[in-house]
Amino acid sequence: MTRATTLLALGVLIAAILSVAAGKVWVPLDAWTAADPRSIIIVELRLPRTILALAVGAALGMSGAAMQGYLRNPLADPGLFGVSSGAAFGAVCSLYFGYAAQTWLLPGFALFGAAATMAALALIAGRSGSLILFTLAGMILTSITGSLTALALSLAPTPFAASEIMTWLMGALTDRSWNEVVVSVPLIVLGMAVLARTARSLDALTLGEQAARSMGVDPHRLQLAVIVGVALTVGASVAAAGVIGFVGLIVPHLVRPFAGHRPSATLLPAALGGALLLTVADSLVRLAPTVSELRLGIAMSMLGGPFFLYLLISMRRRLA
Amino acid sequence: MSVLAAEGISLVLGGKRVLESVDAVFSGGRVTALLGSNGAGKSSLLACLAGLHAPEAGRATLGGAEVRAMPAPARARRIGFLPQAADVHWNIDVATLVALGRLPWRGRWGETAADRAAAEAALAATGMTAFARRGVEHLSGGERARALLARVLAGEPEWLLADEPLASLDPAHQLEVGAQLRAVAAGGSGVVLVVHDLNLAARLADDVVLLRDGRVVAAGAAEDVLTAALVGATYGLTVETGVTATGQRYIVPVGRPG
């Protein structure tokens, strides 16, 4: 483990502890025992929320790093595959039909949406292993699921359902419970394990597709692993927290100068960086003096948009 | 040293027949040049030999075993392939780039002392040790070509298959990288090159395979194959050949016949 990775891991640990303590009610460490009445805030609200922030952040950061390595494009984002908008459409369907009252149905629908988009992507891209076909298919699926989501919103049966859909689409970790942890975290861990296994192939891809194949990389297996890994991590993240953009785009960039440019070297630091970013951001939106809590998804977009612009401007000289 | 061979290879790519019953035998410890006009099937034949294309008929064999039937990591350890495109998609440093050549050897627990030694030897063999910490984006064309060659050499392959490794280099670097390729063959590995420059082929190659429209026109020792008649027939050109004062053979295309 490099020094940067160790520092990041330490940062994640500190952020996690502070995140459990911080909120509208500050709960100091000595009040975390069962004897203190405030411990119920810790156990029932803060702990699951912090665990989800850590898991979702790590999932988005790592899948972003894997996507950028696979597509060999620093502007790639897990959202490109259409998996997150597919998962969002699944969740929106459950809200549209009013199924979301049952705890398991919304994440279940979101995961089904992610899996269906993934299957469609695999079917369209076929066994070609072609990067262009794959990216275009992902973009088209994003656009289709996006318009279906808009359709569901415009045809929402009641104003309440419409507002619920709108709020959910903004992405947040407010009022999450252990149910979301139980549903999402194991899938995120599984997805991250699948992505971790692509590390060596992603490194070989640095030299182009033909060189990678000559080095023993099977492009079909790699593509399948990336699809499954991203679908599990991003699908489970959307199921837990709604759509939170830009983490997968920003974090790999932030860690790359310290971790080295080799794709495999960025996977773990990007996971840690994502966990750190989302945990800190979620603590800050909780602490922000707004009437209703600032949505995490909006906060990340407010951060991500300007960052994207900065990235483009800094790359402009090289691209022009 | 095992023998690499194309046995009756026919290949169709994108609906177009690019190779037609190609037979060729390549010997270890020698440099073989694949020559022919654009679209003659040189790169396709090289990729078939590396096991990267599935031929419609025939097969590529290494020591009698079919290349495509070999497990991918085992094949990658024995056959090093240097593609024409000098792609390096991230600004990794030269040492990291060369270490990628060890991926087929890499065990579950990462880099071993043998991996590091092989990568260092490859850097030294290509004269790139001083550039080890430099990012690939900051290399000149010649340095980049040497770094990419070092990547393949780090894998210590029995066979080095290179698709136009000299194409983007100036004459001085062509001679330099050419000498490194000859040194690889002198070390016992087999080297197969796709080359466009006839004079470079005459200078570097022990053996030559001439291709035209996906078929072998002639194959054998360079001095027997690089004749005005055979080269002329391959390219559809009138060709003059000769020997310089220092004993270097040269081949000059002078125009279309008639």
JSON list of C-alpha atoms in Angstrom, two decimals, chain A residues 86-268:
[
{"chain": "A", "resi": 86, "resn": "GLY", "atom": "CA", "xyz": [-31.70, 2.25, -15.73]},
{"chain": "A", "resi": 87, "resn": "ALA", "atom": "CA", "xyz": [-31.63, 1.72, -11.98]},
{"chain": "A", "resi": 88, "resn": "ALA", "atom": "CA", "xyz": [-33.23, 5.14, -11.47]},
{"chain": "A", "resi": 89, "resn": "PHE", "atom": "CA", "xyz": [-36.00, 4.26, -13.93]},
{"chain": "A", "resi": 90, "resn": "GLY", "atom": "CA", "xyz": [-36.62, 1.01, -12.03]},
{"chain": "A", "resi": 91, "resn": "ALA", "atom": "CA", "xyz": [-36.91, 2.89, -8.75]},
{"chain": "A", "resi": 92, "resn": "VAL", "atom": "CA", "xyz": [-39.15, 5.54, -10.34]},
{"chain": "A", "resi": 93, "resn": "CYS", "atom": "CA", "xyz": [-41.47, 2.75, -11.56]},
{"chain": "A", "resi": 94, "resn": "SER", "atom": "CA", "xyz": [-41.89, 1.52, -7.99]},
{"chain": "A", "resi": 95, "resn": "LEU", "atom": "CA", "xyz": [-42.69, 5.07, -6.85]},
{"chain": "A", "resi": 96, "resn": "TYR", "atom": "CA", "xyz": [-45.06, 5.56, -9.80]},
{"chain": "A", "resi": 97, "resn": "PHE", "atom": "CA", "xyz": [-47.06, 2.47, -8.91]},
{"chain": "A", "resi": 98, "resn": "GLY", "atom": "CA", "xyz": [-46.92, 3.33, -5.23]},
{"chain": "A", "resi": 99, "resn": "TYR", "atom": "CA", "xyz": [-45.02, 0.18, -4.29]},
{"chain": "A", "resi": 100, "resn": "ALA", "atom": "CA", "xyz": [-42.32, 2.05, -2.40]},
{"chain": "A", "resi": 101, "resn": "ALA", "atom": "CA", "xyz": [-44.16, 1.70, 0.90]},
{"chain": "A", "resi": 102, "resn": "GLN", "atom": "CA", "xyz": [-42.72, -1.79, 1.17]},
{"chain": "A", "resi": 103, "resn": "THR", "atom": "CA", "xyz": [-39.08, -1.49, 2.16]},
{"chain": "A", "resi": 104, "resn": "TRP", "atom": "CA", "xyz": [-37.64, -3.98, -0.28]},
{"chain": "A", "resi": 105, "resn": "LEU", "atom": "CA", "xyz": [-39.54, -3.00, -3.37]},
{"chain": "A", "resi": 106, "resn": "LEU", "atom": "CA", "xyz": [-37.78, 0.25, -4.30]},
{"chain": "A", "resi": 107, "resn": "PRO", "atom": "CA", "xyz": [-34.24, -1.15, -4.12]},
{"chain": "A", "resi": 108, "resn": "GLY", "atom": "CA", "xyz": [-35.52, -4.34, -5.74]},
{"chain": "A", "resi": 109, "resn": "PHE", "atom": "CA", "xyz": [-36.93, -2.39, -8.68]},
{"chain": "A", "resi": 110, "resn": "ALA", "atom": "CA", "xyz": [-33.75, -0.30, -8.92]},
{"chain": "A", "resi": 111, "resn": "LEU", "atom": "CA", "xyz": [-31.59, -3.44, -9.06]},
{"chain": "A", "resi": 112, "resn": "PHE", "atom": "CA", "xyz": [-33.90, -4.96, -11.64]},
{"chain": "A", "resi": 113, "resn": "GLY", "atom": "CA", "xyz": [-33.60, -1.76, -13.70]},
{"chain": "A", "resi": 114, "resn": "ALA", "atom": "CA", "xyz": [-29.80, -1.92, -13.47]},
{"chain": "A", "resi": 115, "resn": "ALA", "atom": "CA", "xyz": [-29.75, -5.62, -14.40]},
{"chain": "A", "resi": 116, "resn": "ALA", "atom": "CA", "xyz": [-32.14, -5.10, -17.35]},
{"chain": "A", "resi": 117, "resn": "THR", "atom": "CA", "xyz": [-30.03, -2.23, -18.71]},
{"chain": "A", "resi": 118, "resn": "MET", "atom": "CA", "xyz": [-26.91, -4.32, -18.26]},
{"chain": "A", "resi": 119, "resn": "ALA", "atom": "CA", "xyz": [-28.49, -7.23, -20.13]},
{"chain": "A", "resi": 120, "resn": "ALA", "atom": "CA", "xyz": [-29.58, -4.91, -22.94]},
{"chain": "A", "resi": 121, "resn": "LEU", "atom": "CA", "xyz": [-26.06, -3.46, -23.11]},
{"chain": "A", "resi": 122, "resn": "ALA", "atom": "CA", "xyz": [-24.51, -6.93, -23.28]},
{"chain": "A", "resi": 123, "resn": "LEU", "atom": "CA", "xyz": [-27.00, -7.96, -25.99]},
{"chain": "A", "resi": 124, "resn": "ILE", "atom": "CA", "xyz": [-26.41, -4.87, -28.15]},
{"chain": "A", "resi": 125, "resn": "ALA", "atom": "CA", "xyz": [-22.62, -4.84, -27.78]},
{"chain": "A", "resi": 126, "resn": "GLY", "atom": "CA", "xyz": [-22.69, -8.61, -28.34]},
{"chain": "A", "resi": 127, "resn": "ARG", "atom": "CA", "xyz": [-19.48, -10.55, -28.37]},
{"chain": "A", "resi": 128, "resn": "SER", "atom": "CA", "xyz": [-17.61, -7.97, -30.42]},
{"chain": "A", "resi": 129, "resn": "GLY", "atom": "CA", "xyz": [-15.79, -6.47, -27.44]},
{"chain": "A", "resi": 130, "resn": "SER", "atom": "CA", "xyz": [-15.85, -3.24, -29.47]},
{"chain": "A", "resi": 131, "resn": "LEU", "atom": "CA", "xyz": [-15.41, -0.12, -27.40]},
{"chain": "A", "resi": 132, "resn": "ILE", "atom": "CA", "xyz": [-17.24, 2.27, -29.73]},
{"chain": "A", "resi": 133, "resn": "LEU", "atom": "CA", "xyz": [-20.30, 0.02, -30.06]},
{"chain": "A", "resi": 134, "resn": "PHE", "atom": "CA", "xyz": [-20.30, -0.42, -26.31]},
{"chain": "A", "resi": 135, "resn": "THR", "atom": "CA", "xyz": [-20.09, 3.31, -25.50]},
{"chain": "A", "resi": 136, "resn": "LEU", "atom": "CA", "xyz": [-22.74, 4.25, -28.05]},
{"chain": "A", "resi": 137, "resn": "ALA", "atom": "CA", "xyz": [-25.06, 1.50, -26.77]},
{"chain": "A", "resi": 138, "resn": "GLY", "atom": "CA", "xyz": [-24.56, 2.83, -23.21]},
{"chain": "A", "resi": 139, "resn": "MET", "atom": "CA", "xyz": [-25.35, 6.38, -24.27]},
{"chain": "A", "resi": 140, "resn": "ILE", "atom": "CA", "xyz": [-28.48, 5.32, -26.17]},
{"chain": "A", "resi": 141, "resn": "LEU", "atom": "CA", "xyz": [-29.71, 3.29, -23.18]},
{"chain": "A", "resi": 142, "resn": "THR", "atom": "CA", "xyz": [-29.09, 6.29, -20.91]},
{"chain": "A", "resi": 143, "resn": "SER", "atom": "CA", "xyz": [-31.17, 8.44, -23.20]},
{"chain": "A", "resi": 144, "resn": "ILE", "atom": "CA", "xyz": [-34.01, 5.88, -23.47]},
{"chain": "A", "resi": 145, "resn": "THR", "atom": "CA", "xyz": [-34.24, 5.22, -19.72]},
{"chain": "A", "resi": 146, "resn": "GLY", "atom": "CA", "xyz": [-33.95, 8.97, -19.08]},
{"chain": "A", "resi": 147, "resn": "SER", "atom": "CA", "xyz": [-36.91, 9.72, -21.34]},
{"chain": "A", "resi": 148, "resn": "LEU", "atom": "CA", "xyz": [-38.93, 6.88, -19.78]},
{"chain": "A", "resi": 149, "resn": "THR", "atom": "CA", "xyz": [-38.23, 8.39, -16.36]},
{"chain": "A", "resi": 150, "resn": "ALA", "atom": "CA", "xyz": [-39.44, 11.78, -17.63]},
{"chain": "A", "resi": 151, "resn": "LEU", "atom": "CA", "xyz": [-42.55, 10.07, -19.04]},
{"chain": "A", "resi": 152, "resn": "ALA", "atom": "CA", "xyz": [-43.28, 8.44, -15.67]},
{"chain": "A", "resi": 153, "resn": "LEU", "atom": "CA", "xyz": [-42.84, 11.81, -14.00]},
{"chain": "A", "resi": 154, "resn": "SER", "atom": "CA", "xyz": [-45.17, 13.61, -16.39]},
{"chain": "A", "resi": 155, "resn": "LEU", "atom": "CA", "xyz": [-47.84, 10.90, -16.13]},
{"chain": "A", "resi": 156, "resn": "ALA", "atom": "CA", "xyz": [-47.53, 10.48, -12.36]},
{"chain": "A", "resi": 157, "resn": "PRO", "atom": "CA", "xyz": [-50.94, 9.43, -10.97]},
{"chain": "A", "resi": 158, "resn": "THR", "atom": "CA", "xyz": [-50.89, 11.91, -8.10]},
{"chain": "A", "resi": 159, "resn": "PRO", "atom": "CA", "xyz": [-48.98, 15.11, -7.34]},
{"chain": "A", "resi": 160, "resn": "PHE", "atom": "CA", "xyz": [-47.62, 13.28, -4.31]},
{"chain": "A", "resi": 161, "resn": "ALA", "atom": "CA", "xyz": [-46.11, 10.54, -6.50]},
{"chain": "A", "resi": 162, "resn": "ALA", "atom": "CA", "xyz": [-44.59, 13.18, -8.79]},
{"chain": "A", "resi": 163, "resn": "SER", "atom": "CA", "xyz": [-43.00, 15.00, -5.90]},
{"chain": "A", "resi": 164, "resn": "GLU", "atom": "CA", "xyz": [-41.76, 11.72, -4.43]},
{"chain": "A", "resi": 165, "resn": "ILE", "atom": "CA", "xyz": [-40.15, 10.82, -7.76]},
{"chain": "A", "resi": 166, "resn": "MET", "atom": "CA", "xyz": [-38.56, 14.26, -8.06]},
{"chain": "A", "resi": 167, "resn": "THR", "atom": "CA", "xyz": [-37.17, 14.13, -4.55]},
{"chain": "A", "resi": 168, "resn": "TRP", "atom": "CA", "xyz": [-35.86, 10.62, -4.98]},
{"chain": "A", "resi": 169, "resn": "LEU", "atom": "CA", "xyz": [-34.15, 11.43, -8.28]},
{"chain": "A", "resi": 170, "resn": "MET", "atom": "CA", "xyz": [-32.10, 14.13, -6.57]},
{"chain": "A", "resi": 171, "resn": "GLY", "atom": "CA", "xyz": [-30.26, 11.47, -4.59]},
{"chain": "A", "resi": 172, "resn": "ALA", "atom": "CA", "xyz": [-29.73, 11.56, -0.85]},
{"chain": "A", "resi": 173, "resn": "LEU", "atom": "CA", "xyz": [-28.95, 9.45, 2.20]},
{"chain": "A", "resi": 174, "resn": "THR", "atom": "CA", "xyz": [-31.56, 11.09, 4.40]},
{"chain": "A", "resi": 175, "resn": "ASP", "atom": "CA", "xyz": [-33.58, 8.74, 6.62]},
{"chain": "A", "resi": 176, "resn": "ARG", "atom": "CA", "xyz": [-31.87, 5.60, 5.39]},
{"chain": "A", "resi": 177, "resn": "SER", "atom": "CA", "xyz": [-32.08, 2.57, 7.66]},
{"chain": "A", "resi": 178, "resn": "TRP", "atom": "CA", "xyz": [-30.37, -0.78, 8.09]},
{"chain": "A", "resi": 179, "resn": "ASN", "atom": "CA", "xyz": [-32.71, -2.17, 5.40]},
{"chain": "A", "resi": 180, "resn": "GLU", "atom": "CA", "xyz": [-30.87, -0.24, 2.69]},
{"chain": "A", "resi": 181, "resn": "VAL", "atom": "CA", "xyz": [-27.54, -1.33, 4.19]},
{"chain": "A", "resi": 182, "resn": "VAL", "atom": "CA", "xyz": [-28.55, -4.99, 4.11]},
{"chain": "A", "resi": 183, "resn": "VAL", "atom": "CA", "xyz": [-29.78, -4.78, 0.53]},
{"chain": "A", "resi": 184, "resn": "SER", "atom": "CA", "xyz": [-27.02, -2.67, -1.00]},
{"chain": "A", "resi": 185, "resn": "VAL", "atom": "CA", "xyz": [-23.74, -3.20, 0.82]},
{"chain": "A", "resi": 186, "resn": "PRO", "atom": "CA", "xyz": [-23.26, -6.92, 0.02]},
{"chain": "A", "resi": 187, "resn": "LEU", "atom": "CA", "xyz": [-23.95, -6.22, -3.67]},
{"chain": "A", "resi": 188, "resn": "ILE", "atom": "CA", "xyz": [-21.56, -3.28, -3.67]},
{"chain": "A", "resi": 189, "resn": "VAL", "atom": "CA", "xyz": [-18.84, -5.41, -2.07]},
{"chain": "A", "resi": 190, "resn": "LEU", "atom": "CA", "xyz": [-19.44, -8.15, -4.65]},
{"chain": "A", "resi": 191, "resn": "GLY", "atom": "CA", "xyz": [-19.31, -5.63, -7.50]},
{"chain": "A", "resi": 192, "resn": "MET", "atom": "CA", "xyz": [-16.10, -4.12, -6.19]},
{"chain": "A", "resi": 193, "resn": "ALA", "atom": "CA", "xyz": [-14.54, -7.58, -5.97]},
{"chain": "A", "resi": 194, "resn": "VAL", "atom": "CA", "xyz": [-15.46, -8.17, -9.63]},
{"chain": "A", "resi": 195, "resn": "LEU", "atom": "CA", "xyz": [-13.94, -4.82, -10.63]},
{"chain": "A", "resi": 196, "resn": "ALA", "atom": "CA", "xyz": [-10.78, -5.48, -8.59]},
{"chain": "A", "resi": 197, "resn": "ARG", "atom": "CA", "xyz": [-10.23, -8.63, -10.64]},
{"chain": "A", "resi": 198, "resn": "THR", "atom": "CA", "xyz": [-10.09, -6.58, -13.87]},
{"chain": "A", "resi": 199, "resn": "ALA", "atom": "CA", "xyz": [-7.04, -4.63, -12.62]},
{"chain": "A", "resi": 200, "resn": "ARG", "atom": "CA", "xyz": [-4.43, -6.49, -14.62]},
{"chain": "A", "resi": 201, "resn": "SER", "atom": "CA", "xyz": [-6.44, -6.45, -17.85]},
{"chain": "A", "resi": 202, "resn": "LEU", "atom": "CA", "xyz": [-7.07, -2.71, -17.47]},
{"chain": "A", "resi": 203, "resn": "ASP", "atom": "CA", "xyz": [-3.31, -2.18, -17.20]},
{"chain": "A", "resi": 204, "resn": "ALA", "atom": "CA", "xyz": [-2.74, -4.21, -20.37]},
{"chain": "A", "resi": 205, "resn": "LEU", "atom": "CA", "xyz": [-5.39, -2.11, -22.17]},
{"chain": "A", "resi": 206, "resn": "THR", "atom": "CA", "xyz": [-3.14, 0.92, -21.66]},
{"chain": "A", "resi": 207, "resn": "LEU", "atom": "CA", "xyz": [-1.27, -0.35, -24.71]},
{"chain": "A", "resi": 208, "resn": "GLY", "atom": "CA", "xyz": [-4.39, -0.70, -26.85]},
{"chain": "A", "resi": 209, "resn": "GLU", "atom": "CA", "xyz": [-6.76, -3.54, -27.57]},
{"chain": "A", "resi": 210, "resn": "GLN", "atom": "CA", "xyz": [-4.50, -5.57, -29.87]},
{"chain": "A", "resi": 211, "resn": "ALA", "atom": "CA", "xyz": [-1.51, -5.43, -27.52]},
{"chain": "A", "resi": 212, "resn": "ALA", "atom": "CA", "xyz": [-3.75, -6.37, -24.59]},
{"chain": "A", "resi": 213, "resn": "ARG", "atom": "CA", "xyz": [-5.06, -9.41, -26.47]},
{"chain": "A", "resi": 214, "resn": "SER", "atom": "CA", "xyz": [-1.51, -10.44, -27.32]},
{"chain": "A", "resi": 215, "resn": "MET", "atom": "CA", "xyz": [-0.76, -10.24, -23.58]},
{"chain": "A", "resi": 216, "resn": "GLY", "atom": "CA", "xyz": [-3.44, -12.80, -22.82]},
{"chain": "A", "resi": 217, "resn": "VAL", "atom": "CA", "xyz": [-6.40, -10.49, -22.11]},
{"chain": "A", "resi": 218, "resn": "ASP", "atom": "CA", "xyz": [-9.75, -11.87, -23.26]},
{"chain": "A", "resi": 219, "resn": "PRO", "atom": "CA", "xyz": [-11.72, -8.75, -24.35]},
{"chain": "A", "resi": 220, "resn": "HIS", "atom": "CA", "xyz": [-15.11, -10.47, -24.00]},
{"chain": "A", "resi": 221, "resn": "ARG", "atom": "CA", "xyz": [-14.46, -11.63, -20.47]},
{"chain": "A", "resi": 222, "resn": "LEU", "atom": "CA", "xyz": [-13.10, -8.23, -19.54]},
{"chain": "A", "resi": 223, "resn": "GLN", "atom": "CA", "xyz": [-16.16, -6.49, -20.99]},
{"chain": "A", "resi": 224, "resn": "LEU", "atom": "CA", "xyz": [-18.47, -8.83, -19.12]},
{"chain": "A", "resi": 225, "resn": "ALA", "atom": "CA", "xyz": [-16.58, -8.29, -15.85]},
{"chain": "A", "resi": 226, "resn": "VAL", "atom": "CA", "xyz": [-16.74, -4.51, -16.27]},
{"chain": "A", "resi": 227, "resn": "ILE", "atom": "CA", "xyz": [-20.48, -4.61, -17.10]},
{"chain": "A", "resi": 228, "resn": "VAL", "atom": "CA", "xyz": [-21.29, -6.89, -14.15]},
{"chain": "A", "resi": 229, "resn": "GLY", "atom": "CA", "xyz": [-19.01, -5.00, -11.74]},
{"chain": "A", "resi": 230, "resn": "VAL", "atom": "CA", "xyz": [-20.40, -1.57, -12.69]},
{"chain": "A", "resi": 231, "resn": "ALA", "atom": "CA", "xyz": [-24.00, -2.84, -12.72]},
{"chain": "A", "resi": 232, "resn": "LEU", "atom": "CA", "xyz": [-23.64, -4.28, -9.21]},
{"chain": "A", "resi": 233, "resn": "THR", "atom": "CA", "xyz": [-21.82, -1.29, -7.69]},
{"chain": "A", "resi": 234, "resn": "VAL", "atom": "CA", "xyz": [-23.77, 1.46, -9.42]},
{"chain": "A", "resi": 235, "resn": "GLY", "atom": "CA", "xyz": [-27.11, -0.39, -9.38]},
{"chain": "A", "resi": 236, "resn": "ALA", "atom": "CA", "xyz": [-26.86, -1.06, -5.64]},
{"chain": "A", "resi": 237, "resn": "SER", "atom": "CA", "xyz": [-25.70, 2.53, -5.03]},
{"chain": "A", "resi": 238, "resn": "VAL", "atom": "CA", "xyz": [-28.68, 4.00, -6.89]},
{"chain": "A", "resi": 239, "resn": "ALA", "atom": "CA", "xyz": [-30.97, 1.58, -5.06]},
{"chain": "A", "resi": 240, "resn": "ALA", "atom": "CA", "xyz": [-29.69, 2.94, -1.74]},
{"chain": "A", "resi": 241, "resn": "ALA", "atom": "CA", "xyz": [-29.15, 6.61, -2.43]},
{"chain": "A", "resi": 242, "resn": "GLY", "atom": "CA", "xyz": [-30.74, 7.61, -5.74]},
{"chain": "A", "resi": 243, "resn": "VAL", "atom": "CA", "xyz": [-28.69, 9.22, -8.48]},
{"chain": "A", "resi": 244, "resn": "ILE", "atom": "CA", "xyz": [-25.47, 10.79, -7.22]},
{"chain": "A", "resi": 245, "resn": "GLY", "atom": "CA", "xyz": [-23.43, 11.99, -10.15]},
{"chain": "A", "resi": 246, "resn": "PHE", "atom": "CA", "xyz": [-19.86, 13.12, -10.67]},
{"chain": "A", "resi": 247, "resn": "VAL", "atom": "CA", "xyz": [-18.21, 11.11, -7.84]},
{"chain": "A", "resi": 248, "resn": "GLY", "atom": "CA", "xyz": [-17.07, 8.51, -10.37]},
{"chain": "A", "resi": 249, "resn": "LEU", "atom": "CA", "xyz": [-15.73, 11.24, -12.63]},
{"chain": "A", "resi": 250, "resn": "ILE", "atom": "CA", "xyz": [-14.03, 13.50, -10.09]},
{"chain": "A", "resi": 251, "resn": "VAL", "atom": "CA", "xyz": [-12.42, 11.09, -7.65]},
{"chain": "A", "resi": 252, "resn": "PRO", "atom": "CA", "xyz": [-10.19, 9.10, -10.05]},
{"chain": "A", "resi": 253, "resn": "HIS", "atom": "CA", "xyz": [-8.79, 12.45, -11.25]},
{"chain": "A", "resi": 254, "resn": "LEU", "atom": "CA", "xyz": [-8.07, 13.62, -7.76]},
{"chain": "A", "resi": 255, "resn": "VAL", "atom": "CA", "xyz": [-6.21, 10.44, -6.78]},
{"chain": "A", "resi": 256, "resn": "ARG", "atom": "CA", "xyz": [-4.37, 9.84, -10.07]},
{"chain": "A", "resi": 257, "resn": "PRO", "atom": "CA", "xyz": [-1.49, 12.30, -9.50]},
{"chain": "A", "resi": 258, "resn": "PHE", "atom": "CA", "xyz": [-0.72, 10.57, -6.18]},
{"chain": "A", "resi": 259, "resn": "ALA", "atom": "CA", "xyz": [-1.49, 6.97, -7.10]},
{"chain": "A", "resi": 260, "resn": "GLY", "atom": "CA", "xyz": [0.18, 6.94, -10.53]},
{"chain": "A", "resi": 261, "resn": "HIS", "atom": "CA", "xyz": [-1.48, 6.80, -13.91]},
{"chain": "A", "resi": 262, "resn": "ARG", "atom": "CA", "xyz": [-1.61, 3.00, -14.19]},
{"chain": "A", "resi": 263, "resn": "PRO", "atom": "CA", "xyz": [-5.34, 2.06, -14.17]},
{"chain": "A", "resi": 264, "resn": "SER", "atom": "CA", "xyz": [-4.91, -0.69, -11.56]},
{"chain": "A", "resi": 265, "resn": "ALA", "atom": "CA", "xyz": [-3.08, 1.68, -9.23]},
{"chain": "A", "resi": 266, "resn": "THR", "atom": "CA", "xyz": [-6.10, 4.02, -9.12]},
{"chain": "A", "resi": 267, "resn": "LEU", "atom": "CA", "xyz": [-8.80, 1.44, -8.25]},
{"chain": "A", "resi": 268, "resn": "LEU", "atom": "CA", "xyz": [-8.26, 1.22, -4.48]}
]
